[in-house]
mmCIF file of C-alpha atoms and ligand atoms in Angstrom:
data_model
loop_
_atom_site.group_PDB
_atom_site.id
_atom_site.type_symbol
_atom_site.label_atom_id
_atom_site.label_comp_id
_atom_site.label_asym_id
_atom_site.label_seq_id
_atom_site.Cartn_x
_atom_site.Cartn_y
_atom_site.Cartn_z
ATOM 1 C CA UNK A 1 0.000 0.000 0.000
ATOM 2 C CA UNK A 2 1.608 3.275 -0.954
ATOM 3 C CA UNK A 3 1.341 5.486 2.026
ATOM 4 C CA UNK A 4 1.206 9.474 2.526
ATOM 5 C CA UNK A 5 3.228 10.618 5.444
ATOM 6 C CA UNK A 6 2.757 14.275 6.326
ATOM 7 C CA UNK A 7 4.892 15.939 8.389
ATOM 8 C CA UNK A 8 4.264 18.757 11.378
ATOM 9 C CA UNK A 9 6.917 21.625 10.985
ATOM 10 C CA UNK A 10 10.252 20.884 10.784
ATOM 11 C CA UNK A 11 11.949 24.245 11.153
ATOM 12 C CA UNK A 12 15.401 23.034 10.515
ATOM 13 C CA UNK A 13 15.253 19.990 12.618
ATOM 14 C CA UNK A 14 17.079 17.491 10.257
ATOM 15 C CA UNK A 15 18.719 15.429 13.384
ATOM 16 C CA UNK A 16 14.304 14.538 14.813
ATOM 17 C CA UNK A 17 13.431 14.442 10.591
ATOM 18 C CA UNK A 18 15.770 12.178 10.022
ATOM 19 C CA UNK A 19 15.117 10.154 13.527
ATOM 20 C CA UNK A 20 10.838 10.531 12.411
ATOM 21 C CA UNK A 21 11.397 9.243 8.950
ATOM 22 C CA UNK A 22 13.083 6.298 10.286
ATOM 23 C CA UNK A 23 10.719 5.462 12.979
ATOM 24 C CA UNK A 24 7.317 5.640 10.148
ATOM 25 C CA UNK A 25 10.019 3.054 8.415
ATOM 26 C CA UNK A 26 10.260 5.633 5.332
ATOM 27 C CA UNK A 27 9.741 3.682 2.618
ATOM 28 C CA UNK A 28 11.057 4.585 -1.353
ATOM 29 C CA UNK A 29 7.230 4.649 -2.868
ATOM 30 C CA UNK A 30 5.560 6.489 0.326
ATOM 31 C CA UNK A 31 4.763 9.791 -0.766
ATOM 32 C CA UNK A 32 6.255 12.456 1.922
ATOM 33 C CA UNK A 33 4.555 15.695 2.504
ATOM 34 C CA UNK A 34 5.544 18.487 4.654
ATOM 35 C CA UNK A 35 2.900 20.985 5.857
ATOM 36 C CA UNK A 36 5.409 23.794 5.209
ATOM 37 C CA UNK A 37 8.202 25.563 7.756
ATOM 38 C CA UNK A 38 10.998 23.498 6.776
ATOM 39 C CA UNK A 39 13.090 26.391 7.793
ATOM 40 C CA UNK A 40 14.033 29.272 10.310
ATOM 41 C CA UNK A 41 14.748 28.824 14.030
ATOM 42 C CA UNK A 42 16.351 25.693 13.766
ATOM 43 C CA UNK A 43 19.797 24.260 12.821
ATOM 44 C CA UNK A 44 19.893 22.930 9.939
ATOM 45 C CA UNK A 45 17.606 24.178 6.902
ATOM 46 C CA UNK A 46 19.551 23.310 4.557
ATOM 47 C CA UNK A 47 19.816 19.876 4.926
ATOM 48 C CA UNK A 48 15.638 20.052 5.182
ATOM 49 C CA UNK A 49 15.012 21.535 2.136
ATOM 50 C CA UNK A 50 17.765 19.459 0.705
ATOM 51 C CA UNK A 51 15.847 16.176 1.769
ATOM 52 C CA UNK A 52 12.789 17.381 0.123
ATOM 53 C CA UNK A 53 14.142 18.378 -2.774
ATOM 54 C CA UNK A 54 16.165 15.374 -3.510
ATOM 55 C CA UNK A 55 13.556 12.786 -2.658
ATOM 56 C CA UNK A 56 11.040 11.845 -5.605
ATOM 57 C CA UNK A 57 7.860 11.294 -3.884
ATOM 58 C CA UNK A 58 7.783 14.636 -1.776
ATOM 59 C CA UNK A 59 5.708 17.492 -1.696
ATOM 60 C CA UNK A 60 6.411 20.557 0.241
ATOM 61 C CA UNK A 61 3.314 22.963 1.039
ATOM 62 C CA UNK A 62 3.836 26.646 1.380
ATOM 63 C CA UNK A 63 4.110 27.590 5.130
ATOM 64 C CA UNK A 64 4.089 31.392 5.743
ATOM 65 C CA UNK A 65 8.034 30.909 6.590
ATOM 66 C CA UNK A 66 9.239 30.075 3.380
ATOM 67 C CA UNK A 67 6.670 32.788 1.967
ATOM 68 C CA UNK A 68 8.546 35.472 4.197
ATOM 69 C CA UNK A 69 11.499 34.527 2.195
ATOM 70 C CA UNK A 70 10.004 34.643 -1.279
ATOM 71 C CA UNK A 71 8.689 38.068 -0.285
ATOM 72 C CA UNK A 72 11.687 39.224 1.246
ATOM 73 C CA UNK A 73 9.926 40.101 4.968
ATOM 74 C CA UNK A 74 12.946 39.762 6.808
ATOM 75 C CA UNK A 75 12.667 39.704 11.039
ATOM 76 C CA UNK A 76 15.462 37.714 13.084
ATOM 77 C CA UNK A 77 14.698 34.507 11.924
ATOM 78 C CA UNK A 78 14.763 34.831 8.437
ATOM 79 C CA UNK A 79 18.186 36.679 8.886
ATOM 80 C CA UNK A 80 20.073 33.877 10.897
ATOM 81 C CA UNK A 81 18.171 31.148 7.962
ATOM 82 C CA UNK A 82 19.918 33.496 5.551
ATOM 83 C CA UNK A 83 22.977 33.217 6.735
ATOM 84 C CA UNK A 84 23.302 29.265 7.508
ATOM 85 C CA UNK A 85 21.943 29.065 3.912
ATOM 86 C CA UNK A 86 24.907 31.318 2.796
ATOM 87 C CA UNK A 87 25.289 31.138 -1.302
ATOM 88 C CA UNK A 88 22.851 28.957 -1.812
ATOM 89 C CA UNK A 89 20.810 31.525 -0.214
ATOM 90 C CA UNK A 90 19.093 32.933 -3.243
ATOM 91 C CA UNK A 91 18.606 29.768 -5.176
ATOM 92 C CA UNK A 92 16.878 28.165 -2.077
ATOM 93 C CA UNK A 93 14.428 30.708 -2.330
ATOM 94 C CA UNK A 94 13.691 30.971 -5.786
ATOM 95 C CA UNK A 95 12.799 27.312 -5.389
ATOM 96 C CA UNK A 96 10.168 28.651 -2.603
ATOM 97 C CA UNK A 97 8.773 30.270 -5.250
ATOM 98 C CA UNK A 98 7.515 27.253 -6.667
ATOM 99 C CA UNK A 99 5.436 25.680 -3.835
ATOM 100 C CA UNK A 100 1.878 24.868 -3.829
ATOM 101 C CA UNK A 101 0.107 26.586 -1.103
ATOM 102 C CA UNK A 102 -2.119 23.179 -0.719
ATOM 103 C CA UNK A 103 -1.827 19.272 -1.628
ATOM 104 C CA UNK A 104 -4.587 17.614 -1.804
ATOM 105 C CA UNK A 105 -5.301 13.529 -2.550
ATOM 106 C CA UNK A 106 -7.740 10.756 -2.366
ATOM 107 C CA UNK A 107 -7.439 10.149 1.610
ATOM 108 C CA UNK A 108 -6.444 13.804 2.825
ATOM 109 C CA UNK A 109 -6.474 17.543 2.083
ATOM 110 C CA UNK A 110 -2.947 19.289 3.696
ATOM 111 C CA UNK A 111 -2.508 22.973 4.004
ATOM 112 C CA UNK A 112 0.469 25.166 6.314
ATOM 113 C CA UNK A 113 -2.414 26.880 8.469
ATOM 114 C CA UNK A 114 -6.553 26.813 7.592
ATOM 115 C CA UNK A 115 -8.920 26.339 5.167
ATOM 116 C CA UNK A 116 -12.430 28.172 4.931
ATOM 117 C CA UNK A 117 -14.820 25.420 5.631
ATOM 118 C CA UNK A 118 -17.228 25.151 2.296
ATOM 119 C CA UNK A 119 -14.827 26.600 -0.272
ATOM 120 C CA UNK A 120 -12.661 24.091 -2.048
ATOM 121 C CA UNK A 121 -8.973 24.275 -2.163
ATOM 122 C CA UNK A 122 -8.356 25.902 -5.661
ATOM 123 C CA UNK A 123 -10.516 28.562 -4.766
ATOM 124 C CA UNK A 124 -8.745 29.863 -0.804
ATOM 125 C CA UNK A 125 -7.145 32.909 -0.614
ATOM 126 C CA UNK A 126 -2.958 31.738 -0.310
ATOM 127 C CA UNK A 127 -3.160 34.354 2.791
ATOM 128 C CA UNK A 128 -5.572 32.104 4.596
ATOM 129 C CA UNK A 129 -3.815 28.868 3.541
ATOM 130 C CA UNK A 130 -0.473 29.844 4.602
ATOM 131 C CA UNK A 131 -0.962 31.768 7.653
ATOM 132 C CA UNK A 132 -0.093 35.053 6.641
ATOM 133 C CA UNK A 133 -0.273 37.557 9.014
ATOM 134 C CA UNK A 134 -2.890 39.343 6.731
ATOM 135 C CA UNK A 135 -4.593 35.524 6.712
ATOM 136 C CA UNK A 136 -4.407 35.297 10.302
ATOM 137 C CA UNK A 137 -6.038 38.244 10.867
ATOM 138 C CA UNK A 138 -8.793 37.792 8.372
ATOM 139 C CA UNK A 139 -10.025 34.369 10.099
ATOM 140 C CA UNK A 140 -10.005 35.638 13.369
ATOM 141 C CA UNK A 141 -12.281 38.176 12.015
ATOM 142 C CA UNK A 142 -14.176 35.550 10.976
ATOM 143 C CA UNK A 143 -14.088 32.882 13.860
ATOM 144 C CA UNK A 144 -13.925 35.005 16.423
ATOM 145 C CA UNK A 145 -15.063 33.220 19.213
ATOM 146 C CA UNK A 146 -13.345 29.773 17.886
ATOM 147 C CA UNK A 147 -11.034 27.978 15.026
ATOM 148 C CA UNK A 148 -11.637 27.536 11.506
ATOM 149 C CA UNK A 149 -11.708 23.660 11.842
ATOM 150 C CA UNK A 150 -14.261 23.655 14.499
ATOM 151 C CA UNK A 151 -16.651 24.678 11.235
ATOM 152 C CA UNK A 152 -15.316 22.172 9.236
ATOM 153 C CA UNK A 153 -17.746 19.268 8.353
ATOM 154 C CA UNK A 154 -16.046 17.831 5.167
ATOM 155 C CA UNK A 155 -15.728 13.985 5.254
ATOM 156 C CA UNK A 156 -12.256 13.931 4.347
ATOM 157 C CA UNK A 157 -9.595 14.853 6.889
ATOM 158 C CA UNK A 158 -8.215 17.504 6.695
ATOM 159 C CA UNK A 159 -4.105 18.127 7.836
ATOM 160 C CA UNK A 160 -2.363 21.678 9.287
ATOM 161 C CA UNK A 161 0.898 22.994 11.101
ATOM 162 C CA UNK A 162 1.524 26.213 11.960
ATOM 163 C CA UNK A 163 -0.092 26.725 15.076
ATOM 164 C CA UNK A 164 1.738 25.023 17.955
ATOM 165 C CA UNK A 165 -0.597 22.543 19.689
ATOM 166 C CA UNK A 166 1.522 21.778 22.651
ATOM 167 C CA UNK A 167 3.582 18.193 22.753
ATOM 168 C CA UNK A 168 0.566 16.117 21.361
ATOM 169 C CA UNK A 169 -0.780 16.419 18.144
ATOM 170 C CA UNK A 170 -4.826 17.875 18.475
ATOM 171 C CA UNK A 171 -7.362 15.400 16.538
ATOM 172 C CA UNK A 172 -10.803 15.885 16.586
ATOM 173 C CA UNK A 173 -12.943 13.723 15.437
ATOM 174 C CA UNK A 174 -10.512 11.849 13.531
ATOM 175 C CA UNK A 175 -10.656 14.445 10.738
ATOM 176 C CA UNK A 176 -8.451 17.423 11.597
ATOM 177 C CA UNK A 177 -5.192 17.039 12.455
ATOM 178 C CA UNK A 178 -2.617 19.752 13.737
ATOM 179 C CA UNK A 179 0.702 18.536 13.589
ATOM 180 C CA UNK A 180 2.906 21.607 14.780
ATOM 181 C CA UNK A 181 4.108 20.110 18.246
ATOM 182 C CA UNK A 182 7.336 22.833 18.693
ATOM 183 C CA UNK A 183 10.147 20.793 17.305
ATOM 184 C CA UNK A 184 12.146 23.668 17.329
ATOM 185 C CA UNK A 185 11.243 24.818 20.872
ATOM 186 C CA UNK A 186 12.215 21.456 22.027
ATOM 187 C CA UNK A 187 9.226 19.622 22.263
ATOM 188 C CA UNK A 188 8.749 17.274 19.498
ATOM 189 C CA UNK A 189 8.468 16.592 15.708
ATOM 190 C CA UNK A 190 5.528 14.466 14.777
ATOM 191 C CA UNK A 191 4.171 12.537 11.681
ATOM 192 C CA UNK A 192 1.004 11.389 10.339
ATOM 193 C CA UNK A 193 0.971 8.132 8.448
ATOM 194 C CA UNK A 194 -2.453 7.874 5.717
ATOM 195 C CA UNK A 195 -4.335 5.528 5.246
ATOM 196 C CA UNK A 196 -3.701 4.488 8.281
ATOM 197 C CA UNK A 197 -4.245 7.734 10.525
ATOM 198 C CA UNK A 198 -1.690 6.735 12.566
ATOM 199 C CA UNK A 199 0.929 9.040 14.105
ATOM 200 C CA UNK A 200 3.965 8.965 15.596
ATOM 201 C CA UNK A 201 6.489 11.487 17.023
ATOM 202 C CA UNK A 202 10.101 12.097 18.638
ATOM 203 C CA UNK A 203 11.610 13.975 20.819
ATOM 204 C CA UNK A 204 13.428 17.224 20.204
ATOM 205 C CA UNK A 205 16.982 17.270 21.000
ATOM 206 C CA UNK A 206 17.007 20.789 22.271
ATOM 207 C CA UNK A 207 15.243 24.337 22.412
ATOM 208 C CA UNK A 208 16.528 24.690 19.254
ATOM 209 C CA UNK A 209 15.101 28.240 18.392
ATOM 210 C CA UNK A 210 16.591 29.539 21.475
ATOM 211 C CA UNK A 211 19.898 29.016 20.944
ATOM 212 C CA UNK A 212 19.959 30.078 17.466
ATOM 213 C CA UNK A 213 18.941 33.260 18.810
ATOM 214 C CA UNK A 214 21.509 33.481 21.035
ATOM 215 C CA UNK A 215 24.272 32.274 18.855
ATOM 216 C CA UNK A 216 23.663 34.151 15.615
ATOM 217 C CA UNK A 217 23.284 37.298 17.370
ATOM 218 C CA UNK A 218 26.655 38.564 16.544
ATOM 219 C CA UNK A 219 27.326 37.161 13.152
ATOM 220 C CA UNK A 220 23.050 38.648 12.115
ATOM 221 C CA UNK A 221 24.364 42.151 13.969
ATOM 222 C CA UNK A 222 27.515 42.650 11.531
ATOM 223 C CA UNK A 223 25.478 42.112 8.305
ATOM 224 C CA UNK A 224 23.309 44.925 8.967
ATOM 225 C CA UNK A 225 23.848 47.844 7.086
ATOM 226 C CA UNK A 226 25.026 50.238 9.736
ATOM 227 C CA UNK A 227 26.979 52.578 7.756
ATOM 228 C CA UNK A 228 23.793 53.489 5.415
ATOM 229 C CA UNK A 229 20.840 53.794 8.410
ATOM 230 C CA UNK A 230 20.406 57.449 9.295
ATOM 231 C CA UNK A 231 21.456 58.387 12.814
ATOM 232 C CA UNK A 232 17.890 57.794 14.323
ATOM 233 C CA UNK A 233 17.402 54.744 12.928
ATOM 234 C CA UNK A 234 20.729 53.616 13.950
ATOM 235 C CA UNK A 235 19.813 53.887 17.431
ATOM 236 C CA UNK A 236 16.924 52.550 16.944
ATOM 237 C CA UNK A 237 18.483 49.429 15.715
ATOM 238 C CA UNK A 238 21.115 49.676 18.734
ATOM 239 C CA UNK A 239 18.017 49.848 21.171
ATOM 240 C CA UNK A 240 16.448 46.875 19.925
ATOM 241 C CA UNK A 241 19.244 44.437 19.967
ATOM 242 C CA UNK A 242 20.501 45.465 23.174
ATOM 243 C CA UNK A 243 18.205 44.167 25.197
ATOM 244 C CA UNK A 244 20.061 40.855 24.076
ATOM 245 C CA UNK A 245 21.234 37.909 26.466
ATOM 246 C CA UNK A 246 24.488 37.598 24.479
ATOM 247 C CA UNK A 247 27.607 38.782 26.440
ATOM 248 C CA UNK A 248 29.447 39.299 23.233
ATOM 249 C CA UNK A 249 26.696 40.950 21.235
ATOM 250 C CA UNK A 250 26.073 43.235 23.716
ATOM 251 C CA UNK A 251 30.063 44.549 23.635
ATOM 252 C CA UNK A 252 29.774 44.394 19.947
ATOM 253 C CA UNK A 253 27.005 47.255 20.248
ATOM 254 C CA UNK A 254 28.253 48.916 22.484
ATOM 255 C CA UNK A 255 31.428 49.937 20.436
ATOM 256 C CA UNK A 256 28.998 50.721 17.630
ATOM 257 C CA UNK A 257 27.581 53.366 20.012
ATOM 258 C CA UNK A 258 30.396 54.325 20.458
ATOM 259 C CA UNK A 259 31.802 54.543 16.902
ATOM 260 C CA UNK A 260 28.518 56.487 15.864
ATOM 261 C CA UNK A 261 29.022 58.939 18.976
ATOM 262 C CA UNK A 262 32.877 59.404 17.700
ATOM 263 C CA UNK A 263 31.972 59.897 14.305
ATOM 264 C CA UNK A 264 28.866 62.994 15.248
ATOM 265 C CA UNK A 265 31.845 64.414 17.450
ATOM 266 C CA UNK A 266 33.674 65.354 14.252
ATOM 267 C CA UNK A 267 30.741 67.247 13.210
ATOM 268 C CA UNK A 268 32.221 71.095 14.926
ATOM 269 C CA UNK A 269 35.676 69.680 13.129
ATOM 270 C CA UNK A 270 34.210 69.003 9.657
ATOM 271 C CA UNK A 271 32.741 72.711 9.851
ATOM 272 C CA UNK A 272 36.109 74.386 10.790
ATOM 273 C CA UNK A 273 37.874 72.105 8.397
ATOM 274 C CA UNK A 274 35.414 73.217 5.405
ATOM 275 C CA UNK A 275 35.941 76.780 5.875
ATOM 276 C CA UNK A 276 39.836 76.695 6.052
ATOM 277 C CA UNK A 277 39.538 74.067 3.096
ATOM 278 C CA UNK A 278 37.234 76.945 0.866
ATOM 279 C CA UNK A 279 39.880 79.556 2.223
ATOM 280 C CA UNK A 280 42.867 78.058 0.662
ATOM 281 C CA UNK A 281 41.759 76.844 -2.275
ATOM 282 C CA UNK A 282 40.621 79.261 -5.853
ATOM 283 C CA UNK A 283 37.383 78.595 -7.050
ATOM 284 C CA UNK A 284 38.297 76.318 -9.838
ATOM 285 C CA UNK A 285 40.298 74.286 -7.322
ATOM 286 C CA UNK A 286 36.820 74.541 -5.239
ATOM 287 C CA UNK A 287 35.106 72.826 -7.802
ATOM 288 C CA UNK A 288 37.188 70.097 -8.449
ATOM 289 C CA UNK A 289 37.493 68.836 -5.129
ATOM 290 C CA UNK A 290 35.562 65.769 -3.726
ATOM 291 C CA UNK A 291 34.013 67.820 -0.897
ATOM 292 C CA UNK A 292 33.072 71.053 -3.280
ATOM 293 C CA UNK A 293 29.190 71.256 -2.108
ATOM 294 C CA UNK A 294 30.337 71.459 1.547
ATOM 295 C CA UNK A 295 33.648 74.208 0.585
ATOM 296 C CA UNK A 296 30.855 76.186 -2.029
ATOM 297 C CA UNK A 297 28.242 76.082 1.604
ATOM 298 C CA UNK A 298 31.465 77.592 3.246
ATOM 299 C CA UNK A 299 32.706 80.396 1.590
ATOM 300 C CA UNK A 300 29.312 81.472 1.082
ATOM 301 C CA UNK A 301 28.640 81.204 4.482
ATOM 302 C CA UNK A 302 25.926 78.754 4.709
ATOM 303 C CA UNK A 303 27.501 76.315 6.392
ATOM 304 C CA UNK A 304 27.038 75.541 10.499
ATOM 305 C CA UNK A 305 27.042 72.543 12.414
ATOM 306 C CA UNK A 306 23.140 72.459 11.991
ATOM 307 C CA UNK A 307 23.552 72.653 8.340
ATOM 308 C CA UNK A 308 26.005 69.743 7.999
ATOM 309 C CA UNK A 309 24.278 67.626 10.404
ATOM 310 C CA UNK A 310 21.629 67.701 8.404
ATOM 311 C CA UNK A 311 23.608 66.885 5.407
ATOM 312 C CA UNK A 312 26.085 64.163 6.917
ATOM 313 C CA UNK A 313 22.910 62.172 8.036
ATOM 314 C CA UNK A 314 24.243 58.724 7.873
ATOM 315 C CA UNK A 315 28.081 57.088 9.113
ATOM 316 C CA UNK A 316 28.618 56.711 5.775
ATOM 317 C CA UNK A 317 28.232 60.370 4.738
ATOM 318 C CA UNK A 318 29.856 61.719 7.812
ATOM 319 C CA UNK A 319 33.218 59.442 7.150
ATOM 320 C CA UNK A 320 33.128 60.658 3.439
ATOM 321 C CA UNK A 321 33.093 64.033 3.922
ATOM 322 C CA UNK A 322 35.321 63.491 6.752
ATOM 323 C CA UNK A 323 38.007 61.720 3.778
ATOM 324 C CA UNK A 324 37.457 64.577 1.603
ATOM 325 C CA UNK A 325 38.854 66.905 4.307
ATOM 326 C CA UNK A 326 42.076 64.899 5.566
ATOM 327 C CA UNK A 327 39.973 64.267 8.748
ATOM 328 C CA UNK A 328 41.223 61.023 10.456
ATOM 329 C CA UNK A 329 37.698 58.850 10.776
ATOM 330 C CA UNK A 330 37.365 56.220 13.340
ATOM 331 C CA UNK A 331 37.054 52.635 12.885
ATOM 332 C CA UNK A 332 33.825 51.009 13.092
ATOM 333 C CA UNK A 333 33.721 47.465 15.735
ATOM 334 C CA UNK A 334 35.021 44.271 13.445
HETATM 335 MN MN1 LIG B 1 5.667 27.018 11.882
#
């Protein structure tokens, strides 16, 4: 009997995928289907999507995860998944692309988060199917005081992730299964095995999610773009990472601070340097030089600290200017 096997969300957890696949004894013509999430917070993606994409028989359904990616929505999570990917970053997702927000056979219908009970498959709104945030919000619009499956009468079962049930799978009525049990928080990864309706899980190894926050807090910090966020935005940034567990982040940021508050400080130095700059030089030299807006603002006496500020609004401007004028510009943390 060829079998269906759909699996809860894996988020990275190749080490309990592996371990599941093995305990459902995985067989060559069983047709494998993941509910979607194969990646972020865990730690190993790669080899997830890998698995999937190099076993005939599989079918991956589009979990709002992997849709992040394809849309480029990028919070912590999808940062750290970029990073383990590393080059084959891009081509990862492009293969996203592809997914089908739904599978659907004789014995089961599968979807990453809900269905509208009464509508069929072909015709749901990918927001809704996925578990957009926009799809989210939409059905608790509509099911306010409830879930989606609790309206859902259909005969044939019907199969989710995406919300975390707790360590057990929730069945009702033998028809709706959620199969998100928080692999990645440490709890487990489970399976359901059609015709049969059987399932089976395993253990996490590990909070997984939690330490990939801790440990890629560094390595996400120094690919952000600090030298191109304006000054507010900077801090912003500073403020919202700071708050972080990480011993070595924390240092990390606090040297940016500093770096940011070193280069502002040049600010009444810039000025001076400008005007003695525009005092030296003719006006053709003026106009030749790399820093000729500021030396033109100079010499005709439009330029102040409050003026430049408001020019030299990002690291990167500040430390250009700051080249232009023989000004010796401080090192940003490596
Ligand atoms: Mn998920």
């Amino acid at each position: 009997m060829r079998r269906t096997i759909v699996i809860g969300d894996i988020h990275g957890c190749f080490d309990e995928l592996l371990e599941l696949l093995e305990k459902v004894d995985l067989r060559a013509d069983d047709l494998l289907v993941s509910v979607g999430d194969l990646v972020d917070r865990g730690p190993a993606p790669g080899d997830v999507v890998g698995l999937f994409r190099e076993r005939p028989n599989s079918v991956v359904v589009m979990g709002n995860h992997e849709r992040k990616h394809v849309r480029g929505i990028f919070s912590y999570a999808q940062e750290i998944t970029r990073l383990q990917l590393g080059e084959s970053y891009a081509e990862t997702v492009d293969w996203m692309r592809t997914l089908p927000y739904y599978f659907e056979n004789e014995h089961v219908r599968v979807v990453h988060a809900a269905m509208l009970p009464g509508i069929a498959l072909a015709d749901q709104k990918e927001e809704i199917l996925c578990g957009s945030t926009s799809g989210e919000r939409e059905l608790t619009a509509l099911f306010p005081d409830g879930y989606w499956h609790g309206h859902y009468t259909d005969a044939k079962p019907v199969v989710f992730g995406h919300h975390v049930t707790g360590r057990e799978p929730m069945i009702r009525d033998g028809r709706i299964f959620g199969l998100d049990t928080g692999a990645c928080h440490g709890w487990n990864l489970t399976a359901l095995c059609v015709p049969g309706f059987t399932i089976h899980s395993v253990e996490a190894q590990a909070d997984h999610w939690s330490i990939a926050k801790r440990q890629w807090q560094l390595p996400v910090l120094k690919t952000k773009p600090w030298r191109d966020f304006t000054w507010p935005e900077l801090a912003q940034e500073i403020a919202r990472f700071s708050s972080s567990s990480d011993a070595a982040a924390r240092g990390w940021l606090e040297a940016l601070e500093e770096w940011a508050a070193d280069l502002r400080s040049l600010f009444p130095a810039l000025v001076a340097a400008a005007h003695r700059v525009a005092d030296e030089l003719t006006t053709d030299q003026l106009r030749r030089h790399p820093a000729a807006k500021f030396l033109f603002q100079a010499r005709n006496g439009r330029l102040d600290q409050t003026s430049l500020a408001r020019q030299c609004s990002t690291p990167r401007r500040t430390i250009d200017l700051a080249a232009a004028l023989g000004l010796i510009v401080p090192e940003p943390p490596g």
